[in-house]
Short mmCIF file of C-alpha atoms and ligand atoms in Angstrom, two decimals:
data_model
loop_
_atom_site.label_atom_id
_atom_site.label_comp_id
_atom_site.label_asym_id
_atom_site.label_seq_id
_atom_site.Cartn_x
_atom_site.Cartn_y
_atom_site.Cartn_z
CA MET A 1 -244.41 57.69 -67.28
CA LYS A 2 -247.98 58.19 -66.07
CA PRO A 3 -248.59 61.24 -63.83
CA LEU A 4 -248.06 60.71 -60.10
CA SER A 5 -251.10 59.08 -58.49
CA PHE A 6 -251.53 57.56 -55.06
CA GLU A 7 -254.29 55.35 -56.49
CA ASN A 8 -251.77 53.08 -58.16
CA THR A 9 -251.66 49.96 -55.97
CA GLU A 10 -249.58 48.02 -58.47
CA ILE A 11 -246.64 50.34 -57.77
CA ALA A 12 -247.57 50.62 -54.09
CA PHE A 13 -247.20 46.88 -53.49
CA GLN A 14 -244.64 46.00 -56.17
CA SER A 15 -242.16 44.84 -53.53
CA LYS A 16 -244.64 42.31 -52.08
CA SER A 17 -245.20 38.82 -53.45
CA THR A 18 -248.83 37.69 -53.44
CA LYS A 19 -248.04 35.51 -50.42
CA GLN A 20 -246.69 38.54 -48.54
CA LEU A 21 -249.68 40.62 -49.63
CA ASN A 22 -252.04 37.97 -48.28
CA LYS A 23 -250.15 37.94 -44.99
CA SER A 24 -250.54 41.73 -44.68
CA TYR A 25 -254.22 41.35 -45.57
CA TRP A 26 -254.84 38.94 -42.68
CA LEU A 27 -252.84 41.08 -40.30
CA PHE A 28 -254.76 44.29 -41.07
CA LYS A 29 -257.99 42.31 -41.01
CA LEU A 30 -257.12 41.06 -37.54
CA VAL A 31 -256.15 44.48 -36.17
CA SER A 32 -259.33 45.99 -37.62
CA ASN A 33 -261.11 44.11 -34.83
CA ASN A 34 -261.68 46.74 -32.14
CA THR A 35 -262.29 44.36 -29.27
CA LEU A 36 -259.23 42.28 -30.01
CA VAL A 37 -256.96 45.34 -30.18
CA LYS A 38 -258.46 46.75 -26.98
CA VAL A 39 -257.69 43.62 -24.95
CA SER A 40 -254.36 42.87 -26.62
CA PRO A 41 -252.13 44.97 -24.28
CA PHE A 42 -253.59 43.04 -21.34
CA LEU A 43 -253.28 39.64 -23.05
CA LEU A 44 -249.70 40.34 -24.10
CA LYS A 45 -248.74 41.38 -20.58
CA ILE A 46 -250.10 38.13 -19.19
CA ALA A 47 -248.53 36.05 -21.94
CA PHE A 48 -245.09 37.55 -21.30
CA ALA A 49 -245.50 37.20 -17.52
CA LEU A 50 -246.39 33.51 -17.94
CA ARG A 51 -243.47 33.14 -20.34
CA LEU A 52 -245.74 31.77 -23.05
CA PRO A 53 -243.83 31.29 -26.30
CA ILE A 54 -245.54 34.13 -28.18
CA LYS A 55 -242.45 36.05 -29.23
CA GLY A 56 -242.12 34.01 -32.45
CA LEU A 57 -245.75 34.62 -33.35
CA ILE A 58 -245.48 38.39 -32.80
CA LYS A 59 -242.20 38.48 -34.68
CA GLN A 60 -243.62 36.79 -37.75
CA THR A 61 -246.76 38.91 -37.86
CA ILE A 62 -247.16 42.45 -36.55
CA PHE A 63 -243.43 42.93 -35.84
CA GLU A 64 -242.54 41.90 -39.38
CA GLN A 65 -245.11 44.33 -40.80
CA PHE A 66 -244.01 47.40 -38.83
CA CYS A 67 -240.42 46.80 -37.64
CA GLY A 68 -237.10 46.26 -39.37
CA GLY A 69 -235.51 43.79 -36.93
CA GLU A 70 -234.35 43.35 -33.36
CA SER A 71 -231.02 45.12 -33.87
CA ILE A 72 -229.38 47.45 -36.41
CA ASP A 73 -227.70 44.56 -38.23
CA LYS A 74 -230.93 42.59 -38.37
CA CYS A 75 -232.50 45.48 -40.31
CA ASP A 76 -230.10 45.09 -43.26
CA LYS A 77 -232.47 42.95 -45.31
CA ARG A 78 -235.35 45.40 -44.98
CA ILE A 79 -233.06 48.37 -45.68
CA GLN A 80 -231.92 46.67 -48.88
CA SER A 81 -235.43 45.69 -49.95
CA LEU A 82 -236.54 49.35 -49.67
CA ALA A 83 -233.36 50.51 -51.38
CA ASN A 84 -234.23 48.30 -54.38
CA TYR A 85 -237.09 50.76 -54.97
CA ASN A 86 -235.02 53.87 -54.17
CA ILE A 87 -236.57 54.27 -50.75
CA GLY A 88 -234.29 55.23 -47.89
CA THR A 89 -234.44 54.07 -44.27
CA ILE A 90 -234.42 56.02 -41.02
CA LEU A 91 -233.46 53.63 -38.22
CA ASP A 92 -235.64 54.38 -35.21
CA TYR A 93 -234.62 52.66 -31.98
CA SER A 94 -238.11 52.25 -30.60
CA VAL A 95 -237.50 51.02 -27.09
CA GLU A 96 -239.79 52.99 -24.77
CA GLY A 97 -240.46 53.52 -21.10
CA LYS A 98 -236.87 53.47 -19.81
CA SER A 99 -236.00 55.87 -17.03
CA SER A 100 -232.57 55.34 -15.45
CA GLU A 101 -229.38 57.20 -16.34
CA ASP A 102 -227.90 53.87 -17.47
CA ASP A 103 -230.80 53.51 -19.91
CA PHE A 104 -230.25 57.07 -21.16
CA ASN A 105 -226.56 56.35 -21.77
CA ARG A 106 -227.46 53.15 -23.59
CA VAL A 107 -229.97 54.95 -25.84
CA THR A 108 -227.34 57.61 -26.58
CA GLN A 109 -224.81 54.93 -27.61
CA GLU A 110 -227.43 53.15 -29.72
CA THR A 111 -228.40 56.41 -31.47
CA ILE A 112 -224.73 57.07 -32.18
CA ARG A 113 -224.49 53.59 -33.72
CA THR A 114 -227.41 54.45 -36.03
CA ILE A 115 -225.55 57.59 -37.11
CA LEU A 116 -222.40 55.61 -37.88
CA LYS A 117 -224.50 53.06 -39.75
CA ALA A 118 -226.06 55.90 -41.80
CA LYS A 119 -222.60 57.25 -42.54
CA ALA A 120 -221.59 53.84 -43.94
CA ASP A 121 -224.79 53.20 -45.91
CA ASP A 122 -226.10 55.55 -48.62
CA ASN A 123 -229.55 54.05 -48.19
CA ILE A 124 -229.92 55.71 -44.77
CA PRO A 125 -230.35 59.46 -45.28
CA PHE A 126 -231.21 60.43 -41.67
CA ALA A 127 -230.89 59.33 -38.07
CA VAL A 128 -233.49 60.08 -35.39
CA PHE A 129 -234.08 60.08 -31.64
CA LYS A 130 -236.65 61.05 -29.04
CA THR A 131 -235.50 63.31 -26.21
CA SER A 132 -237.71 61.36 -23.77
CA GLY A 133 -235.41 58.39 -24.41
CA LEU A 134 -232.55 60.38 -22.88
CA ALA A 135 -234.17 62.21 -19.98
CA ARG A 136 -236.74 61.78 -17.23
CA LEU A 137 -240.15 63.07 -18.30
CA GLU A 138 -240.61 64.88 -14.98
CA LEU A 139 -237.36 66.73 -15.54
CA LEU A 140 -238.31 67.77 -19.09
CA GLU A 141 -241.69 68.91 -17.81
CA LYS A 142 -240.12 70.99 -15.08
CA VAL A 143 -237.66 72.59 -17.51
CA SER A 144 -240.56 73.39 -19.85
CA ASN A 145 -242.51 75.10 -17.08
CA SER A 146 -241.20 78.67 -16.88
CA LYS A 147 -242.79 79.14 -13.44
CA VAL A 148 -240.72 76.44 -11.76
CA GLU A 149 -237.01 76.63 -10.91
CA LEU A 150 -234.80 73.55 -10.98
CA ASN A 151 -232.94 72.67 -7.80
CA GLU A 152 -229.15 72.16 -7.92
CA GLU A 153 -229.41 68.42 -8.39
CA GLU A 154 -231.88 68.83 -11.26
CA LYS A 155 -229.67 71.47 -12.85
CA GLU A 156 -226.81 68.96 -12.88
CA GLU A 157 -229.11 66.27 -14.24
CA PHE A 158 -230.32 68.53 -17.06
CA LYS A 159 -226.73 69.47 -17.86
CA ARG A 160 -225.99 65.76 -18.34
CA VAL A 161 -229.01 65.41 -20.65
CA LYS A 162 -227.76 68.30 -22.77
CA GLU A 163 -224.32 66.69 -22.90
CA LEU A 164 -225.80 63.43 -24.17
CA ILE A 165 -227.75 65.28 -26.86
CA ASN A 166 -224.70 67.31 -27.79
CA SER A 167 -222.65 64.12 -28.18
CA ILE A 168 -225.27 62.74 -30.58
CA CYS A 169 -225.48 65.97 -32.60
CA ALA A 170 -221.68 66.34 -32.70
CA THR A 171 -221.37 62.79 -34.08
CA ALA A 172 -224.04 63.55 -36.69
CA CYS A 173 -222.26 66.75 -37.73
CA LYS A 174 -218.81 65.14 -37.85
CA ASN A 175 -220.14 62.35 -40.05
CA ASN A 176 -222.38 64.60 -42.12
CA VAL A 177 -225.50 62.61 -41.23
CA ARG A 178 -228.76 64.55 -40.92
CA LEU A 179 -230.56 64.03 -37.64
CA PHE A 180 -234.24 64.36 -36.72
CA ILE A 181 -235.27 65.10 -33.17
CA ASP A 182 -238.88 63.96 -32.76
CA ALA A 183 -241.60 66.20 -31.30
CA GLU A 184 -243.41 65.00 -28.18
CA GLU A 185 -246.09 66.15 -25.71
CA SER A 186 -246.57 69.94 -25.46
CA TRP A 187 -245.69 69.98 -21.75
CA ILE A 188 -242.16 68.76 -22.46
CA GLN A 189 -241.76 70.31 -25.93
CA ASP A 190 -240.43 73.72 -24.78
CA ALA A 191 -237.42 71.99 -23.22
CA ILE A 192 -236.90 69.99 -26.42
CA ASP A 193 -237.29 73.07 -28.67
CA ASP A 194 -234.72 75.02 -26.65
CA ILE A 195 -232.17 72.22 -26.89
CA VAL A 196 -232.80 71.64 -30.61
CA VAL A 197 -232.48 75.34 -31.40
CA SER A 198 -229.16 75.49 -29.56
CA MET A 199 -227.99 72.41 -31.51
CA MET A 200 -229.08 73.93 -34.85
CA ARG A 201 -227.25 77.14 -33.96
CA LYS A 202 -224.12 75.08 -33.25
CA TYR A 203 -224.19 72.50 -36.06
CA ASN A 204 -226.27 73.96 -38.91
CA SER A 205 -223.96 76.75 -40.06
CA GLU A 206 -223.15 75.10 -43.41
CA ARG A 207 -226.23 72.95 -43.99
CA ALA A 208 -229.19 71.59 -42.05
CA ILE A 209 -227.81 68.70 -39.98
CA VAL A 210 -230.08 68.92 -36.94
CA PHE A 211 -233.84 68.97 -37.61
CA ASN A 212 -236.57 70.03 -35.21
CA THR A 213 -240.09 68.59 -35.58
CA LEU A 214 -243.19 70.78 -35.75
CA GLN A 215 -246.63 69.34 -34.93
CA MET A 216 -249.20 71.28 -36.91
CA TYR A 217 -252.12 69.99 -34.81
CA ARG A 218 -250.98 72.67 -32.39
CA TRP A 219 -252.52 76.07 -33.21
CA ASP A 220 -249.35 77.91 -32.11
CA ARG A 221 -246.90 76.08 -34.38
CA PHE A 222 -247.28 78.09 -37.57
CA ALA A 223 -246.30 81.24 -35.66
CA TYR A 224 -243.45 79.25 -34.12
CA LEU A 225 -242.31 78.22 -37.61
CA LYS A 226 -242.11 81.87 -38.68
CA GLN A 227 -240.26 82.73 -35.47
CA SER A 228 -237.83 79.81 -36.00
CA TYR A 229 -237.12 81.08 -39.50
CA ALA A 230 -236.48 84.62 -38.23
CA ASP A 231 -234.14 83.21 -35.54
CA ALA A 232 -232.25 81.17 -38.13
CA GLU A 233 -231.90 84.24 -40.34
CA ASN A 234 -230.61 86.33 -37.45
CA GLY A 235 -228.34 83.58 -36.17
CA ASN A 236 -227.12 82.77 -39.69
CA TYR A 237 -227.79 79.05 -39.55
CA PHE A 238 -229.91 76.65 -41.63
CA LEU A 239 -233.26 75.50 -40.34
CA GLY A 240 -233.91 71.74 -40.48
CA LEU A 241 -237.61 70.87 -40.06
CA LYS A 242 -239.68 67.74 -40.04
CA ILE A 243 -243.32 68.75 -40.43
CA VAL A 244 -245.90 66.38 -38.91
CA ARG A 245 -249.51 66.70 -37.75
CA GLY A 246 -248.88 65.26 -34.28
CA ALA A 247 -249.36 61.98 -32.47
CA TYR A 248 -250.68 62.84 -28.99
CA MET A 249 -253.99 64.58 -29.68
CA GLU A 250 -256.20 62.71 -27.20
CA LYS A 251 -253.62 62.90 -24.44
CA GLU A 252 -253.17 66.65 -25.03
CA ARG A 253 -256.89 67.36 -24.91
CA GLU A 254 -257.48 65.23 -21.83
CA ARG A 255 -254.68 66.85 -19.86
CA ALA A 256 -255.76 70.37 -20.83
CA GLU A 257 -259.30 69.64 -19.72
CA LYS A 258 -258.24 67.95 -16.50
CA MET A 259 -255.86 70.76 -15.55
CA GLY A 260 -258.07 73.58 -16.81
CA TYR A 261 -255.88 75.27 -19.40
CA PRO A 262 -256.72 75.98 -23.09
CA SER A 263 -256.06 72.96 -25.30
CA PRO A 264 -252.97 73.42 -27.50
CA ILE A 265 -254.76 71.42 -30.24
CA GLN A 266 -256.45 73.08 -33.23
CA LYS A 267 -260.23 73.37 -33.09
CA ASP A 268 -260.75 70.81 -35.88
CA LYS A 269 -259.00 68.62 -38.43
CA ALA A 270 -259.50 71.18 -41.22
CA SER A 271 -257.53 73.80 -39.25
CA CYS A 272 -254.79 71.26 -38.65
CA ASP A 273 -254.66 70.38 -42.37
CA ASN A 274 -254.67 74.06 -43.28
CA ASP A 275 -251.70 74.85 -41.04
CA TYR A 276 -249.88 71.73 -42.19
CA ASN A 277 -250.16 72.82 -45.81
CA LEU A 278 -249.29 76.44 -44.93
CA ALA A 279 -246.15 75.14 -43.22
CA LEU A 280 -245.13 73.21 -46.35
CA ARG A 281 -245.72 76.32 -48.44
CA PHE A 282 -243.70 78.48 -46.04
CA CYS A 283 -240.78 76.04 -46.08
CA ILE A 284 -240.74 75.84 -49.87
CA ASN A 285 -240.92 79.64 -50.15
CA HIS A 286 -237.85 79.87 -47.90
CA ILE A 287 -235.98 76.85 -49.22
CA ASP A 288 -232.76 78.86 -49.45
CA LYS A 289 -232.54 78.61 -45.65
CA ILE A 290 -234.76 75.60 -44.83
CA ALA A 291 -234.49 71.84 -45.38
CA LEU A 292 -237.73 69.97 -44.80
CA CYS A 293 -239.14 66.52 -44.42
CA ALA A 294 -242.90 65.99 -44.71
CA GLY A 295 -243.57 63.17 -42.22
CA THR A 296 -247.09 62.33 -43.29
CA HIS A 297 -249.49 59.67 -44.55
CA ASN A 298 -251.82 62.32 -45.94
CA GLU A 299 -252.23 62.08 -49.71
CA GLN A 300 -253.33 65.70 -50.26
CA SER A 301 -250.40 67.17 -48.35
CA SER A 302 -247.94 64.85 -50.09
CA MET A 303 -249.36 65.79 -53.49
CA LEU A 304 -249.35 69.48 -52.56
CA LEU A 305 -245.66 69.31 -51.72
CA THR A 306 -244.87 67.84 -55.16
CA GLN A 307 -246.83 70.70 -56.76
CA LEU A 308 -245.08 73.34 -54.66
CA MET A 309 -241.73 71.88 -55.68
CA ALA A 310 -242.68 72.05 -59.37
CA GLU A 311 -243.99 75.63 -59.07
CA ASN A 312 -240.73 76.70 -57.46
CA ASN A 313 -238.49 74.81 -59.90
CA ILE A 314 -237.13 72.57 -57.16
CA LEU A 315 -235.74 69.32 -58.55
CA LYS A 316 -237.51 66.17 -57.37
CA ASN A 317 -234.29 64.83 -55.93
CA ASP A 318 -233.23 68.10 -54.27
CA GLN A 319 -231.75 66.97 -50.94
CA ARG A 320 -233.55 69.76 -49.08
CA VAL A 321 -236.95 68.12 -49.56
CA TYR A 322 -237.88 64.66 -48.27
CA PHE A 323 -241.10 62.70 -47.84
CA SER A 324 -241.34 60.16 -45.07
CA GLN A 325 -243.77 57.48 -43.93
CA LEU A 326 -243.66 54.71 -41.33
CA LEU A 327 -242.51 51.22 -42.32
CA GLY A 328 -245.44 49.00 -43.26
CA MET A 329 -247.83 51.89 -43.80
CA SER A 330 -248.89 54.10 -46.70
CA GLU A 331 -246.92 52.16 -49.29
CA HIS A 332 -249.14 53.84 -51.91
CA ILE A 333 -247.54 57.19 -51.01
CA SER A 334 -243.94 56.01 -50.51
CA PHE A 335 -243.64 53.75 -53.55
CA ASN A 336 -245.46 56.05 -55.98
CA LEU A 337 -243.35 59.03 -54.88
CA SER A 338 -240.11 57.10 -55.20
CA LYS A 339 -241.15 55.74 -58.60
CA HIS A 340 -241.46 59.40 -59.65
CA GLU A 341 -237.97 60.08 -58.30
CA TYR A 342 -238.84 62.09 -55.21
CA ASN A 343 -236.73 61.61 -52.08
CA VAL A 344 -238.53 59.15 -49.81
CA ALA A 345 -237.44 57.50 -46.58
CA LYS A 346 -239.30 55.19 -44.23
CA TYR A 347 -239.03 55.34 -40.43
CA MET A 348 -237.86 51.81 -39.58
CA PRO A 349 -238.51 51.06 -35.91
CA TYR A 350 -236.31 48.34 -34.44
CA GLY A 351 -235.47 46.80 -31.08
CA PRO A 352 -236.17 43.64 -29.06
CA VAL A 353 -239.73 42.40 -29.65
CA LYS A 354 -240.77 42.86 -26.02
CA ASP A 355 -239.48 46.44 -25.91
CA VAL A 356 -241.19 47.60 -29.09
CA LEU A 357 -244.59 46.24 -28.04
CA PRO A 358 -245.98 49.69 -27.06
CA TYR A 359 -245.09 50.92 -30.55
CA LEU A 360 -246.75 47.89 -32.16
CA ILE A 361 -249.89 48.30 -30.08
CA ARG A 362 -250.18 51.95 -31.20
CA ARG A 363 -249.92 50.86 -34.84
CA ALA A 364 -252.63 48.24 -34.25
CA GLU A 365 -254.88 50.82 -32.55
CA GLU A 366 -254.42 53.21 -35.43
CA ASN A 367 -255.66 50.56 -37.85
CA THR A 368 -258.76 49.39 -36.03
CA SER A 369 -261.88 49.94 -38.12
CA ILE A 370 -264.08 52.91 -37.32
CA ALA A 371 -267.82 52.12 -37.27
CA GLY A 372 -267.43 49.03 -39.40
CA GLN A 373 -265.62 50.83 -42.23
CA THR A 374 -262.64 49.20 -43.92
CA GLY A 375 -259.45 50.94 -42.78
CA ARG A 376 -257.33 52.69 -45.38
CA GLU A 377 -254.41 50.23 -45.33
CA LEU A 378 -256.77 47.25 -45.55
CA GLY A 379 -258.73 48.90 -48.37
CA LEU A 380 -255.57 49.40 -50.42
CA ILE A 381 -254.49 45.78 -49.92
CA ILE A 382 -257.95 44.54 -50.97
CA LYS A 383 -257.76 46.71 -54.09
CA GLU A 384 -254.38 45.25 -55.03
CA LYS A 385 -255.51 41.68 -54.29
CA LYS A 386 -258.44 42.21 -56.69
CA ARG A 387 -256.14 43.68 -59.34
CA ARG A 388 -253.83 40.66 -59.12
CA ALA A 389 -256.64 38.09 -59.10
C1 LIG B 1 -242.11 59.87 -40.77
C2 LIG B 1 -243.00 60.30 -39.65
C3 LIG B 1 -242.46 60.90 -38.53
C4 LIG B 1 -243.27 61.30 -37.48
N1 LIG B 1 -242.73 61.94 -36.40
C5 LIG B 1 -243.53 62.41 -35.42
C6 LIG B 1 -243.03 63.16 -34.34
O1 LIG B 1 -241.82 63.40 -34.24
N2 LIG B 1 -243.89 63.61 -33.40
C7 LIG B 1 -245.25 63.38 -33.47
O2 LIG B 1 -246.00 63.85 -32.61
N3 LIG B 1 -245.75 62.65 -34.48
C8 LIG B 1 -244.94 62.17 -35.45
N4 LIG B 1 -245.48 61.45 -36.48
C9 LIG B 1 -246.93 61.07 -36.46
C10 LIG B 1 -247.77 62.18 -37.06
O3 LIG B 1 -247.71 63.29 -36.22
C11 LIG B 1 -249.25 61.80 -37.25
O4 LIG B 1 -249.79 61.34 -36.05
C12 LIG B 1 -249.53 60.75 -38.29
O5 LIG B 1 -248.61 60.79 -39.32
C13 LIG B 1 -250.94 60.97 -38.86
O6 LIG B 1 -251.04 62.22 -39.53
P1 LIG B 1 -250.91 62.38 -41.10
O7 LIG B 1 -250.24 63.66 -41.45
O8 LIG B 1 -250.24 61.18 -41.60
O9 LIG B 1 -252.34 62.46 -41.75
P2 LIG B 1 -253.86 62.39 -41.43
O10 LIG B 1 -254.20 60.94 -41.30
O11 LIG B 1 -254.52 63.19 -42.47
O12 LIG B 1 -254.11 63.13 -40.08
C14 LIG B 1 -254.33 62.54 -38.84
C15 LIG B 1 -253.79 63.52 -37.84
O13 LIG B 1 -254.49 64.77 -37.91
C16 LIG B 1 -254.58 65.36 -36.64
N5 LIG B 1 -256.02 65.48 -36.31
C17 LIG B 1 -256.96 64.52 -36.45
N6 LIG B 1 -258.18 64.97 -36.04
C18 LIG B 1 -257.98 66.25 -35.62
C19 LIG B 1 -258.84 67.24 -35.05
N7 LIG B 1 -260.13 66.98 -34.85
N8 LIG B 1 -258.31 68.42 -34.72
C20 LIG B 1 -257.00 68.67 -34.92
N9 LIG B 1 -256.12 67.78 -35.45
C21 LIG B 1 -256.62 66.58 -35.79
C22 LIG B 1 -253.85 64.43 -35.69
O14 LIG B 1 -252.53 64.89 -35.61
C23 LIG B 1 -253.90 63.10 -36.39
O15 LIG B 1 -252.83 62.24 -36.03
C24 LIG B 1 -244.67 61.07 -37.55
C25 LIG B 1 -245.21 60.45 -38.68
C26 LIG B 1 -244.40 60.07 -39.72
C27 LIG B 1 -245.02 59.43 -40.91
#
């Protein structure tokens, strides 16, 4: 076999017929239009309010590109089509913006269903949830602020949140399904970190079941990684880590500036990349105690991880090392890695079309063209279209 290369678009798009490739081409071409993407949240809001029949259109276009289906069962076809190329699925219930306790209970039950689904299907190596889907943001923010004390009512409320999370982690542990807990905004992350660490302490004594997520766009996270490792050593548990760069950079900077505190974000992209790669290196050097997933669309970091594995004689299919990308994106990384027998899994967002719209809009925004340049995803599709022509 040829050496691993992310340039190979034939492998990247091998699962797509030319018709499907053309459909993706038009979709990415459309979302590369800045103005259209900017006004789309507004247009969609109006269209849904007027009950215009746009659900079908969204479902057949952007939803189909980035989401697995409207429910767990509806994702089966996509799970199988990835599995045909040895790519796993991570079912991500992507309903956002809910805030009542009923909603939190529903999200808990849905997350538990994804764990049971993973237990029954070898093609689903992990489950995942966001803590903000189970708790009020204001509560998480208050818990994260060491200067503020919770009142009695809030203490009870937070206890219930911890119980929900414990019920999810207990189900994951009982069924031997590994579980990611996503990282979120820095002002709620301390609360999340504390809960995740307590869950790792409880459920990771034999292997990494519960995984925390570290955002390396934060300048304090590499030190936190070393501290987490020391804690795991002392507490005699395994450290599960998903390493990402981080998704809330603008929001973080704006808030820091507005509220007058130092930004938690690295000074530039190079520092973020440097810490990301240092984190991968650290995890591989301590693989006896750490299981890691590189959640990234960055080619250099993905390639670096394969090199670090080789240097440390870690088998490509060692269950302690995974690569992960989002459904519908960076197929050149996912499919080339899986072709070379590395462990790869795609985040597969799912949920009712209307509820996953914020997720879809973020994906569209990410793929708008910068200063007239062709976006990366579009460029790869064009390259493959030319190769097939
Ligand atoms: C499987 C998976 C799971 C994920 N889970 C989470 C999660 O739990 N929490 C979360 O927050 N995000 C998560 N993400 C998103 C992730 O954090 C990134 O936003 C996204 O993947 C883009 O980063 P990249 O590593 O792919 O590569 P690149 O495209 O190389 O990097 C882009 C990223 O670099 C950082 N960056 C860009 N410019 C600068 C700058 N000037 N200074 C400092 N940093 C900069 C930002 O984080 C930006 O998103 C996940 C992504 C994947 C693929």
